């Protein structure tokens, strides 16, 4: 056995893009002393190769003939230069290495058979001043402790870099039982926490009684299965609990100004069923084809197809390992769509990040918390690499900044799919074989479901390293290609059911699919990444890129052939039964046997108390007019604010056009202004389209979560309406991210948000079709650490509700964007809506009239541009339209309504551009129903001129306006 | 009228622009087959059934090692002989984005079937800015003798890549590409003039966005013509100029 290494590095420093990116990152984290970083790729090859073979591999396969040079050597040959300051980063044993797999394939294509390949990276760094700085660079920038080892050279340190293949630990396979029956309450709780089960005392006792009644102890695998299936992540027990709410009454959305302050008590038998789901059932719309029961919701697109939509969160993994966390979040959400019905084809992704401000001072960063810039870079790269590589356009998203997201950033990822309407139902039958397809199973991602159901702490990065994993989008793409071929097979769909292997791994996927019938699995048949996994690790591993199919016996051979033809794993691991039991065996021995009834219905429903009282309400002061001469300063300040500034740095890294159906993408107009929503044509042979948008108003959480939810629904609707979406054909999704709900006030906030979401959905006619919640979004730290950073010991996020919207568009040729159109001569800009910054001043019925009017005006071709007005006010919205269109606008402050001033925040509303000759159509449509105010005219030259109601005029030079908005989140 | 034009669109692990590439060819009137590389490697003579071969965009084999490298390696070692024959028979080859990277790394561009002595002279490297970039660009056709392009015409397509920076080993190589008429397309501004970023969106040498082989029949380019074949594709509404590429190719094959 020979062992060789090949080191490949850029031939010229200016070709070292990776090194330059790393250098920029080091400097952005405060290592200003670094002058240069030279990066290199390292390949370790094991096999019977001669030196000439290695040379050939380097020349023909590993090194670019122009841009790179290489050196190679045997195991003992020294690498790099002893006098250099350097870091070598290697993957930890068991972490997936897709590049190594491709190298092996490439070598085989060249006729070189090798035993194993591993890859690593090397960085030679110039300018560091101390070992401490070297360690900082290694662990904060170059390597992630969860998945990588870093070997340092310099300042007296010279780590020995092992090249030989590391051996993953071999497990003892003896079946373990857990003695519950004689454990007291405290010991039960300790077991729950230390075993990473995160079950409540009630739940632990229910399990203990169940096994007492069976007269035996549970196996470790049974306990794990219950913990996964009963986790907050999988079963949403808080949202489904019985809740007694006490406190401020719910507003009356039809008459919000009618207010009563007498406290009330409201009981919800099941919060989710009584609010979110109830809205959908009340609306009872025939175009909702599948709601809540599947991995994604489905609405009708046309006579042949439906649109599936799912949005997920991946907060805790992304806090610890942003790149892997966000990437696997995308991967999981995409699999939810592939696993919807009998398989939807993913057509678009969305992403929303909530982070602490990007200028957060380093010295106020708690231990084991990544800086928001590092998180942003990581999650953007993760979403980018997964979506781009799978060939799914990332078309819509948002970013919100608030210091309370510091320890617990939020990462929402969404996916839309196209599904034939005849394939929306699925059902596994007894006798169907259980097939596991896609990637192999490893020790990665243990306890993801339970981990994400607990709060984060300073020690989580160490304790839950095993919950983090790296995605492999190409494996998922290969799997998708095969699944669609099996779905559209000439003999009909080859499988009867499909689901994602996500949180909880096989335990959740098989348990769920067989919940009505029963299933039996032989764990030794599961293909592994490496030997040595214990049976329960195989069962709960959340190794990525795997799905489970139920396949009638007659179709198994055909299905295996489809997957084999494209080198994708597919293995029979068991079968569905009719004994209503989940039976798990390993090498002939039963290691778990659970009644489906107990697994899926044994979880005791919780009863919880919620309360909410309004914060001391500040006196509502009438808006102050802006001072003459202050326009430029205020405008520039708002345009540069983190929540408003251009997200171009993020957006450009995503492919918006792959699949060829994009119509409106996130940057619009010649000047790359912001778009309110995206539009795409899911079928290339049709001009029918969908609009995708979102609403997110965490800043209102502190005022009243009820109105926060209403505002988020309204914003999501406004955004899709702005591009041409139809309010009467719009569906929405809810994603709640909340702090710990043990506190009745936090739970009260959740109740109010659910009620507000329900009321808005019903009033607007927007059905919820899918949703997900992530609770326990808090970061706990020690008192000293909290004091050092000037933070509370428990840093809870603001309650955050993301509403995502998808709307059907009859004809995309009618779509418009937010960019002002310079060619529409003498066109005018109107504000349409209601005035005022408070959501409780106008009824939802009156607000709906506005949305409908805008939709009709766009569908009739009256408008040339439309843009959502939010809390930044009318002037900022107009500035964004001018920047997008790269054209001048003369802004006029309306005189007649003092509320409607240019710089006041507005509770909803639109700015529209209308050609002069069509403005009478607009006036006619709005008259007597809503406010419409002329707020601007197109100007002959690129520029921004503001006339205040006192007659004073201020012109902002266009380049200053543009530069302010394009400054971005960081530079 | 000549027999139907048959086009092969190649698929492989990680190729992801196949559906819209097939659609673009169909819009131009071609009969299209979409085949996995495994099927072609099993029987390389299959190539003989087709008048044009397209390698679409994507991330073949994850762009592991380098963009397009592993698929290029497969073309060289499993289909080399048939590909040379394909090109020498007067047929057309198109590589877009990842497909272009594959053609360059397999030696088919700019050398063509004979590969010439271009090895080690040109490559496609990481974008100057060090990250993926999605952006619409203007392109001007430079080549004088390619069935795919009219000399001097302007088109507008999006780019979407992290590794699209055309790099030559020397100024002599760049000069030789011009003399031998191998530069297919250049990045320019709306007026047709070359310029710095973002006009040249990735730092390509001599603003080169695409190459042809000496016959002009093998074309590779980083931007995506198949993403501009619908009136609403171009966000600025400058027209579906990508259609021309496919229409011309079908007309050429019908006539030949």
mmCIF file of N, CA and C in Angstrom, chain A residues 12 14-15 17 41 56 59-62 64-67 98-99 102-103 105-106 109-110 384 388-391 474 477-478 481 485 565-567 648-649 652-660 662-663 669-670 681 684-685 687 812-813 815, chain B residues 11-20 23 36 38-39 59 61-66 69-70 73-74 77-78 105 119-128 130-136 158 160 165 167-169 227 230 232-233 236 238:
data_model
loop_
_atom_site.group_PDB
_atom_site.id
_atom_site.type_symbol
_atom_site.label_atom_id
_atom_site.label_comp_id
_atom_site.label_asym_id
_atom_site.label_seq_id
_atom_site.Cartn_x
_atom_site.Cartn_y
_atom_site.Cartn_z
ATOM 1 N N UNK A 12 -0.160 32.037 -10.114
ATOM 2 C CA UNK A 12 0.072 33.456 -9.828
ATOM 3 C C UNK A 12 -0.838 33.875 -8.680
ATOM 4 N N UNK A 14 -2.541 36.488 -8.272
ATOM 5 C CA UNK A 14 -3.810 37.089 -8.677
ATOM 6 C C UNK A 14 -4.838 36.047 -9.120
ATOM 7 N N UNK A 15 -4.401 34.802 -9.287
ATOM 8 C CA UNK A 15 -5.359 33.746 -9.629
ATOM 9 C C UNK A 15 -5.864 33.015 -8.383
ATOM 10 N N UNK A 17 -8.194 33.174 -6.050
ATOM 11 C CA UNK A 17 -9.427 33.813 -5.603
ATOM 12 C C UNK A 17 -9.816 33.343 -4.202
ATOM 13 N N UNK A 41 -4.707 23.297 -2.575
ATOM 14 C CA UNK A 41 -5.539 22.117 -2.376
ATOM 15 C C UNK A 41 -4.627 20.910 -2.242
ATOM 16 N N UNK A 56 1.090 11.728 -13.489
ATOM 17 C CA UNK A 56 0.060 11.796 -14.531
ATOM 18 C C UNK A 56 -1.271 12.282 -13.945
ATOM 19 N N UNK A 59 -0.999 16.022 -13.488
ATOM 20 C CA UNK A 59 -0.992 16.777 -14.744
ATOM 21 C C UNK A 59 -2.358 16.731 -15.419
ATOM 22 N N UNK A 60 -2.923 15.544 -15.530
ATOM 23 C CA UNK A 60 -4.131 15.394 -16.347
ATOM 24 C C UNK A 60 -5.423 15.659 -15.601
ATOM 25 N N UNK A 61 -5.408 15.480 -14.281
ATOM 26 C CA UNK A 61 -6.675 15.560 -13.560
ATOM 27 C C UNK A 61 -6.695 16.640 -12.474
ATOM 28 N N UNK A 62 -5.661 16.682 -11.661
ATOM 29 C CA UNK A 62 -5.789 17.459 -10.425
ATOM 30 C C UNK A 62 -5.416 18.932 -10.575
ATOM 31 N N UNK A 64 -4.815 22.457 -12.843
ATOM 32 C CA UNK A 64 -5.136 23.118 -14.103
ATOM 33 C C UNK A 64 -3.833 23.414 -14.835
ATOM 34 N N UNK A 65 -3.785 23.112 -16.145
ATOM 35 C CA UNK A 65 -2.508 23.246 -16.863
ATOM 36 C C UNK A 65 -2.033 24.695 -16.994
ATOM 37 N N UNK A 66 -2.926 25.657 -16.900
ATOM 38 C CA UNK A 66 -2.506 27.053 -17.028
ATOM 39 C C UNK A 66 -2.408 27.721 -15.663
ATOM 40 N N UNK A 67 -3.464 27.608 -14.892
ATOM 41 C CA UNK A 67 -3.602 28.441 -13.707
ATOM 42 C C UNK A 67 -2.928 27.876 -12.470
ATOM 43 N N UNK A 98 -17.183 14.780 -0.891
ATOM 44 C CA UNK A 98 -17.601 14.483 -2.269
ATOM 45 C C UNK A 98 -16.479 14.670 -3.287
ATOM 46 N N UNK A 99 -15.548 15.603 -3.034
ATOM 47 C CA UNK A 99 -14.459 15.817 -3.985
ATOM 48 C C UNK A 99 -13.607 14.554 -4.082
ATOM 49 N N UNK A 102 -15.143 12.165 -6.395
ATOM 50 C CA UNK A 102 -14.975 12.514 -7.807
ATOM 51 C C UNK A 102 -13.550 12.243 -8.280
ATOM 52 N N UNK A 103 -12.576 12.483 -7.411
ATOM 53 C CA UNK A 103 -11.186 12.208 -7.787
ATOM 54 C C UNK A 103 -11.020 10.724 -8.062
ATOM 55 N N UNK A 105 -13.298 8.657 -9.067
ATOM 56 C CA UNK A 105 -13.949 8.369 -10.344
ATOM 57 C C UNK A 105 -13.064 8.820 -11.508
ATOM 58 N N UNK A 106 -12.510 10.025 -11.401
ATOM 59 C CA UNK A 106 -11.662 10.563 -12.465
ATOM 60 C C UNK A 106 -10.428 9.695 -12.679
ATOM 61 N N UNK A 109 -11.462 6.646 -14.523
ATOM 62 C CA UNK A 109 -11.641 6.923 -15.947
ATOM 63 C C UNK A 109 -10.302 6.937 -16.678
ATOM 64 N N UNK A 110 -9.229 7.302 -15.949
ATOM 65 C CA UNK A 110 -7.902 7.323 -16.561
ATOM 66 C C UNK A 110 -7.226 5.948 -16.489
ATOM 67 N N UNK A 384 -26.482 29.326 -1.448
ATOM 68 C CA UNK A 384 -25.976 29.449 -2.823
ATOM 69 C C UNK A 384 -25.531 28.101 -3.369
ATOM 70 N N UNK A 388 -27.778 26.546 -6.281
ATOM 71 C CA UNK A 388 -27.144 26.665 -7.592
ATOM 72 C C UNK A 388 -26.750 25.299 -8.133
ATOM 73 N N UNK A 389 -26.193 24.463 -7.275
ATOM 74 C CA UNK A 389 -25.700 23.172 -7.747
ATOM 75 C C UNK A 389 -26.834 22.219 -8.086
ATOM 76 N N UNK A 390 -27.934 22.326 -7.373
ATOM 77 C CA UNK A 390 -29.077 21.474 -7.737
ATOM 78 C C UNK A 390 -29.812 22.021 -8.951
ATOM 79 N N UNK A 391 -29.493 23.259 -9.338
ATOM 80 C CA UNK A 391 -30.178 23.828 -10.486
ATOM 81 C C UNK A 391 -31.572 24.325 -10.134
ATOM 82 N N UNK A 474 -25.073 17.435 -5.192
ATOM 83 C CA UNK A 474 -25.027 16.630 -6.417
ATOM 84 C C UNK A 474 -25.663 15.261 -6.177
ATOM 85 N N UNK A 477 -29.280 15.895 -6.358
ATOM 86 C CA UNK A 477 -29.710 16.104 -7.742
ATOM 87 C C UNK A 477 -29.807 14.772 -8.487
ATOM 88 N N UNK A 478 -28.806 13.913 -8.283
ATOM 89 C CA UNK A 478 -28.828 12.595 -8.931
ATOM 90 C C UNK A 478 -30.050 11.808 -8.476
ATOM 91 N N UNK A 481 -33.167 13.233 -10.131
ATOM 92 C CA UNK A 481 -33.267 12.799 -11.529
ATOM 93 C C UNK A 481 -33.888 11.400 -11.603
ATOM 94 N N UNK A 485 -37.737 10.019 -12.899
ATOM 95 C CA UNK A 485 -37.867 8.967 -13.922
ATOM 96 C C UNK A 485 -38.746 7.827 -13.425
ATOM 97 N N UNK A 565 -28.888 2.699 -13.147
ATOM 98 C CA UNK A 565 -28.448 3.230 -14.438
ATOM 99 C C UNK A 565 -27.719 4.560 -14.277
ATOM 100 N N UNK A 566 -27.952 5.256 -13.178
ATOM 101 C CA UNK A 566 -27.281 6.542 -12.986
ATOM 102 C C UNK A 566 -26.441 6.574 -11.712
ATOM 103 N N UNK A 567 -26.028 5.398 -11.277
ATOM 104 C CA UNK A 567 -25.105 5.274 -10.141
ATOM 105 C C UNK A 567 -25.652 5.908 -8.867
ATOM 106 N N UNK A 648 -27.640 43.311 -2.757
ATOM 107 C CA UNK A 648 -27.047 42.820 -4.004
ATOM 108 C C UNK A 648 -25.934 41.813 -3.754
ATOM 109 N N UNK A 649 -25.126 42.058 -2.707
ATOM 110 C CA UNK A 649 -24.019 41.141 -2.420
ATOM 111 C C UNK A 649 -24.535 39.713 -2.228
ATOM 112 N N UNK A 652 -26.645 38.432 -5.918
ATOM 113 C CA UNK A 652 -25.841 38.073 -7.095
ATOM 114 C C UNK A 652 -25.215 36.696 -6.989
ATOM 115 N N UNK A 653 -25.107 36.188 -5.763
ATOM 116 C CA UNK A 653 -24.475 34.878 -5.608
ATOM 117 C C UNK A 653 -25.445 33.733 -5.881
ATOM 118 N N UNK A 654 -26.707 34.072 -6.037
ATOM 119 C CA UNK A 654 -27.709 33.045 -6.324
ATOM 120 C C UNK A 654 -28.043 33.049 -7.804
ATOM 121 N N UNK A 655 -28.209 31.864 -8.351
ATOM 122 C CA UNK A 655 -28.671 31.758 -9.731
ATOM 123 C C UNK A 655 -30.187 31.981 -9.736
ATOM 124 N N UNK A 656 -30.638 33.046 -10.423
ATOM 125 C CA UNK A 656 -32.092 33.306 -10.455
ATOM 126 C C UNK A 656 -32.743 32.773 -11.709
ATOM 127 N N UNK A 657 -31.951 32.347 -12.684
ATOM 128 C CA UNK A 657 -32.525 32.078 -13.994
ATOM 129 C C UNK A 657 -32.480 30.628 -14.419
ATOM 130 N N UNK A 658 -31.772 29.783 -13.649
ATOM 131 C CA UNK A 658 -31.685 28.384 -14.056
ATOM 132 C C UNK A 658 -33.104 27.799 -14.140
ATOM 133 N N UNK A 659 -33.293 26.854 -15.012
ATOM 134 C CA UNK A 659 -34.582 26.251 -15.388
ATOM 135 C C UNK A 659 -35.337 27.102 -16.404
ATOM 136 N N UNK A 660 -34.853 28.337 -16.655
ATOM 137 C CA UNK A 660 -35.346 29.088 -17.805
ATOM 138 C C UNK A 660 -36.721 29.696 -17.684
ATOM 139 N N UNK A 662 -37.686 32.215 -15.288
ATOM 140 C CA UNK A 662 -37.786 33.430 -14.477
ATOM 141 C C UNK A 662 -38.281 34.617 -15.286
ATOM 142 N N UNK A 663 -39.166 35.408 -14.676
ATOM 143 C CA UNK A 663 -39.730 36.585 -15.322
ATOM 144 C C UNK A 663 -39.336 37.849 -14.548
ATOM 145 N N UNK A 669 -34.698 46.584 -12.996
ATOM 146 C CA UNK A 669 -34.385 47.830 -13.694
ATOM 147 C C UNK A 669 -32.915 47.958 -14.007
ATOM 148 N N UNK A 670 -32.598 48.986 -14.777
ATOM 149 C CA UNK A 670 -31.222 49.223 -15.185
ATOM 150 C C UNK A 670 -30.323 49.462 -13.984
ATOM 151 N N UNK A 681 -42.321 31.380 -14.648
ATOM 152 C CA UNK A 681 -43.211 30.508 -15.421
ATOM 153 C C UNK A 681 -42.774 29.073 -15.156
ATOM 154 N N UNK A 684 -42.379 25.917 -19.284
ATOM 155 C CA UNK A 684 -41.741 26.726 -20.326
ATOM 156 C C UNK A 684 -42.672 26.950 -21.509
ATOM 157 N N UNK A 685 -43.687 26.067 -21.674
ATOM 158 C CA UNK A 685 -44.572 26.181 -22.838
ATOM 159 C C UNK A 685 -45.821 27.014 -22.532
ATOM 160 N N UNK A 687 -47.494 30.870 -20.648
ATOM 161 C CA UNK A 687 -47.249 32.190 -20.077
ATOM 162 C C UNK A 687 -47.963 32.378 -18.747
ATOM 163 N N UNK A 812 -48.032 36.257 -17.563
ATOM 164 C CA UNK A 812 -46.854 36.978 -17.057
ATOM 165 C C UNK A 812 -46.488 38.171 -17.936
ATOM 166 N N UNK A 813 -47.043 38.232 -19.139
ATOM 167 C CA UNK A 813 -46.705 39.383 -19.984
ATOM 168 C C UNK A 813 -47.269 40.672 -19.395
ATOM 169 N N UNK A 815 -46.974 41.354 -16.142
ATOM 170 C CA UNK A 815 -46.249 41.650 -14.900
ATOM 171 C C UNK A 815 -45.468 42.946 -14.994
ATOM 172 N N UNK B 11 -26.573 14.656 -20.476
ATOM 173 C CA UNK B 11 -26.883 14.830 -19.065
ATOM 174 C C UNK B 11 -25.830 14.076 -18.275
ATOM 175 N N UNK B 12 -25.525 14.540 -17.085
ATOM 176 C CA UNK B 12 -24.611 13.821 -16.205
ATOM 177 C C UNK B 12 -24.930 14.260 -14.793
ATOM 178 N N UNK B 13 -24.340 13.582 -13.831
ATOM 179 C CA UNK B 13 -24.558 13.972 -12.440
ATOM 180 C C UNK B 13 -24.247 15.453 -12.288
ATOM 181 N N UNK B 14 -25.203 16.253 -11.859
ATOM 182 C CA UNK B 14 -24.945 17.670 -11.594
ATOM 183 C C UNK B 14 -25.234 18.598 -12.753
ATOM 184 N N UNK B 15 -25.444 18.066 -13.958
ATOM 185 C CA UNK B 15 -25.886 18.925 -15.069
ATOM 186 C C UNK B 15 -27.308 19.363 -14.738
ATOM 187 N N UNK B 16 -27.601 20.675 -14.833
ATOM 188 C CA UNK B 16 -28.932 21.091 -14.405
ATOM 189 C C UNK B 16 -29.620 22.089 -15.337
ATOM 190 N N UNK B 17 -29.029 22.392 -16.482
ATOM 191 C CA UNK B 17 -29.714 23.284 -17.434
ATOM 192 C C UNK B 17 -30.248 22.481 -18.617
ATOM 193 N N UNK B 18 -30.447 21.181 -18.417
ATOM 194 C CA UNK B 18 -30.820 20.318 -19.537
ATOM 195 C C UNK B 18 -32.232 20.585 -20.039
ATOM 196 N N UNK B 19 -33.201 20.786 -19.130
ATOM 197 C CA UNK B 19 -34.598 20.913 -19.575
ATOM 198 C C UNK B 19 -34.788 22.149 -20.459
ATOM 199 N N UNK B 20 -34.238 23.295 -20.033
ATOM 200 C CA UNK B 20 -34.428 24.514 -20.825
ATOM 201 C C UNK B 20 -33.603 24.484 -22.111
ATOM 202 N N UNK B 23 -35.673 22.499 -24.445
ATOM 203 C CA UNK B 23 -36.797 23.333 -24.893
ATOM 204 C C UNK B 23 -36.348 24.337 -25.959
ATOM 205 N N UNK B 36 -28.201 10.393 -20.665
ATOM 206 C CA UNK B 36 -27.216 10.399 -19.585
ATOM 207 C C UNK B 36 -25.867 9.940 -20.150
ATOM 208 N N UNK B 38 -23.758 8.042 -19.021
ATOM 209 C CA UNK B 38 -23.542 6.594 -18.879
ATOM 210 C C UNK B 38 -24.034 5.837 -20.116
ATOM 211 N N UNK B 39 -25.182 6.282 -20.690
ATOM 212 C CA UNK B 39 -25.732 5.609 -21.868
ATOM 213 C C UNK B 39 -24.814 5.830 -23.073
ATOM 214 N N UNK B 59 -23.361 21.788 -12.742
ATOM 215 C CA UNK B 59 -22.163 21.539 -11.949
ATOM 216 C C UNK B 59 -21.837 20.065 -12.098
ATOM 217 N N UNK B 61 -20.594 16.637 -11.849
ATOM 218 C CA UNK B 61 -19.844 16.009 -10.751
ATOM 219 C C UNK B 61 -19.446 17.041 -9.697
ATOM 220 N N UNK B 62 -20.357 17.999 -9.471
ATOM 221 C CA UNK B 62 -20.129 18.973 -8.410
ATOM 222 C C UNK B 62 -19.029 19.977 -8.712
ATOM 223 N N UNK B 63 -18.524 19.983 -9.941
ATOM 224 C CA UNK B 63 -17.343 20.789 -10.261
ATOM 225 C C UNK B 63 -16.189 20.455 -9.317
ATOM 226 N N UNK B 64 -16.213 19.232 -8.792
ATOM 227 C CA UNK B 64 -15.137 18.786 -7.911
ATOM 228 C C UNK B 64 -13.833 18.801 -8.708
ATOM 229 N N UNK B 65 -12.750 19.057 -8.049
ATOM 230 C CA UNK B 65 -11.403 19.245 -8.615
ATOM 231 C C UNK B 65 -11.363 20.601 -9.317
ATOM 232 N N UNK B 66 -12.106 20.775 -10.427
ATOM 233 C CA UNK B 66 -12.248 22.067 -11.094
ATOM 234 C C UNK B 66 -13.491 21.959 -11.961
ATOM 235 N N UNK B 69 -14.165 19.439 -14.958
ATOM 236 C CA UNK B 69 -12.965 18.608 -15.116
ATOM 237 C C UNK B 69 -13.278 17.107 -15.202
ATOM 238 N N UNK B 70 -14.156 16.628 -14.311
ATOM 239 C CA UNK B 70 -14.391 15.182 -14.257
ATOM 240 C C UNK B 70 -15.144 14.719 -15.507
ATOM 241 N N UNK B 73 -12.800 14.733 -18.426
ATOM 242 C CA UNK B 73 -11.960 13.549 -18.318
ATOM 243 C C UNK B 73 -12.683 12.322 -18.889
ATOM 244 N N UNK B 74 -14.000 12.241 -18.658
ATOM 245 C CA UNK B 74 -14.769 11.118 -19.213
ATOM 246 C C UNK B 74 -14.871 11.222 -20.731
ATOM 247 N N UNK B 77 -11.462 10.143 -22.171
ATOM 248 C CA UNK B 77 -11.071 8.749 -22.044
ATOM 249 C C UNK B 77 -12.087 7.758 -22.585
ATOM 250 N N UNK B 78 -13.364 8.173 -22.699
ATOM 251 C CA UNK B 78 -14.379 7.205 -23.167
ATOM 252 C C UNK B 78 -14.963 7.546 -24.536
ATOM 253 N N UNK B 105 -11.690 22.061 -21.130
ATOM 254 C CA UNK B 105 -10.841 21.158 -20.358
ATOM 255 C C UNK B 105 -10.629 19.824 -21.065
ATOM 256 N N UNK B 119 -2.833 22.898 -25.424
ATOM 257 C CA UNK B 119 -2.775 22.426 -24.048
ATOM 258 C C UNK B 119 -1.834 23.285 -23.209
ATOM 259 N N UNK B 120 -2.324 23.712 -22.073
ATOM 260 C CA UNK B 120 -1.513 24.544 -21.193
ATOM 261 C C UNK B 120 -1.493 26.004 -21.587
ATOM 262 N N UNK B 121 -2.283 26.386 -22.616
ATOM 263 C CA UNK B 121 -2.274 27.793 -23.035
ATOM 264 C C UNK B 121 -3.517 28.546 -22.590
ATOM 265 N N UNK B 122 -4.669 27.873 -22.579
ATOM 266 C CA UNK B 122 -5.889 28.563 -22.128
ATOM 267 C C UNK B 122 -6.638 27.708 -21.109
ATOM 268 N N UNK B 123 -7.367 28.393 -20.228
ATOM 269 C CA UNK B 123 -8.213 27.666 -19.291
ATOM 270 C C UNK B 123 -9.300 28.598 -18.789
ATOM 271 N N UNK B 124 -10.174 28.032 -17.973
ATOM 272 C CA UNK B 124 -11.216 28.824 -17.342
ATOM 273 C C UNK B 124 -11.019 28.709 -15.846
ATOM 274 N N UNK B 125 -10.841 29.843 -15.199
ATOM 275 C CA UNK B 125 -10.469 29.847 -13.786
ATOM 276 C C UNK B 125 -11.570 30.512 -12.954
ATOM 277 N N UNK B 126 -11.295 30.611 -11.671
ATOM 278 C CA UNK B 126 -12.246 31.236 -10.754
ATOM 279 C C UNK B 126 -12.460 32.701 -11.121
ATOM 280 N N UNK B 127 -13.685 33.177 -10.975
ATOM 281 C CA UNK B 127 -13.967 34.590 -11.213
ATOM 282 C C UNK B 127 -13.021 35.463 -10.405
ATOM 283 N N UNK B 128 -12.691 36.598 -10.973
ATOM 284 C CA UNK B 128 -11.774 37.515 -10.304
ATOM 285 C C UNK B 128 -12.285 37.874 -8.905
ATOM 286 N N UNK B 130 -13.905 36.109 -6.946
ATOM 287 C CA UNK B 130 -13.816 34.984 -6.025
ATOM 288 C C UNK B 130 -15.144 34.388 -5.604
ATOM 289 N N UNK B 131 -16.218 34.717 -6.298
ATOM 290 C CA UNK B 131 -17.489 34.103 -5.930
ATOM 291 C C UNK B 131 -18.407 34.001 -7.139
ATOM 292 N N UNK B 132 -19.497 33.267 -6.925
ATOM 293 C CA UNK B 132 -20.514 33.077 -7.951
ATOM 294 C C UNK B 132 -21.148 34.420 -8.290
ATOM 295 N N UNK B 133 -21.457 34.608 -9.555
ATOM 296 C CA UNK B 133 -22.067 35.865 -9.985
ATOM 297 C C UNK B 133 -23.183 35.564 -10.980
ATOM 298 N N UNK B 134 -24.371 36.127 -10.707
ATOM 299 C CA UNK B 134 -25.493 36.037 -11.647
ATOM 300 C C UNK B 134 -25.732 37.441 -12.167
ATOM 301 N N UNK B 135 -25.665 37.633 -13.490
ATOM 302 C CA UNK B 135 -25.763 38.983 -14.050
ATOM 303 C C UNK B 135 -26.037 38.881 -15.544
ATOM 304 N N UNK B 136 -26.887 39.769 -16.044
ATOM 305 C CA UNK B 136 -27.088 39.845 -17.490
ATOM 306 C C UNK B 136 -25.959 40.630 -18.113
ATOM 307 N N UNK B 158 -27.818 36.016 -19.641
ATOM 308 C CA UNK B 158 -27.284 36.058 -18.273
ATOM 309 C C UNK B 158 -26.068 35.141 -18.114
ATOM 310 N N UNK B 160 -24.136 32.961 -15.017
ATOM 311 C CA UNK B 160 -24.388 32.439 -13.673
ATOM 312 C C UNK B 160 -23.311 31.410 -13.386
ATOM 313 N N UNK B 165 -13.844 32.758 -15.602
ATOM 314 C CA UNK B 165 -12.833 33.713 -16.024
ATOM 315 C C UNK B 165 -11.897 33.052 -17.033
ATOM 316 N N UNK B 167 -8.763 32.569 -19.073
ATOM 317 C CA UNK B 167 -7.379 32.925 -18.790
ATOM 318 C C UNK B 167 -6.465 32.308 -19.856
ATOM 319 N N UNK B 168 -5.563 33.139 -20.388
ATOM 320 C CA UNK B 168 -4.544 32.629 -21.308
ATOM 321 C C UNK B 168 -3.182 32.745 -20.637
ATOM 322 N N UNK B 169 -2.262 31.902 -21.065
ATOM 323 C CA UNK B 169 -0.950 31.896 -20.414
ATOM 324 C C UNK B 169 -0.113 33.098 -20.810
ATOM 325 N N UNK B 227 -31.374 30.829 -21.888
ATOM 326 C CA UNK B 227 -32.154 31.587 -20.910
ATOM 327 C C UNK B 227 -32.654 32.908 -21.484
ATOM 328 N N UNK B 230 -37.455 33.857 -24.647
ATOM 329 C CA UNK B 230 -38.849 34.267 -24.419
ATOM 330 C C UNK B 230 -38.856 35.789 -24.275
ATOM 331 N N UNK B 232 -40.180 37.686 -22.247
ATOM 332 C CA UNK B 232 -40.062 38.177 -20.874
ATOM 333 C C UNK B 232 -38.794 37.670 -20.186
ATOM 334 N N UNK B 233 -37.901 37.018 -20.925
ATOM 335 C CA UNK B 233 -36.660 36.565 -20.290
ATOM 336 C C UNK B 233 -35.761 37.730 -19.918
ATOM 337 N N UNK B 236 -34.672 43.700 -19.076
ATOM 338 C CA UNK B 236 -34.757 45.037 -19.662
ATOM 339 C C UNK B 236 -35.517 45.025 -20.985
ATOM 340 N N UNK B 238 -34.943 43.633 -23.938
ATOM 341 C CA UNK B 238 -34.203 43.895 -25.191
ATOM 342 C C UNK B 238 -34.365 42.773 -26.215
#
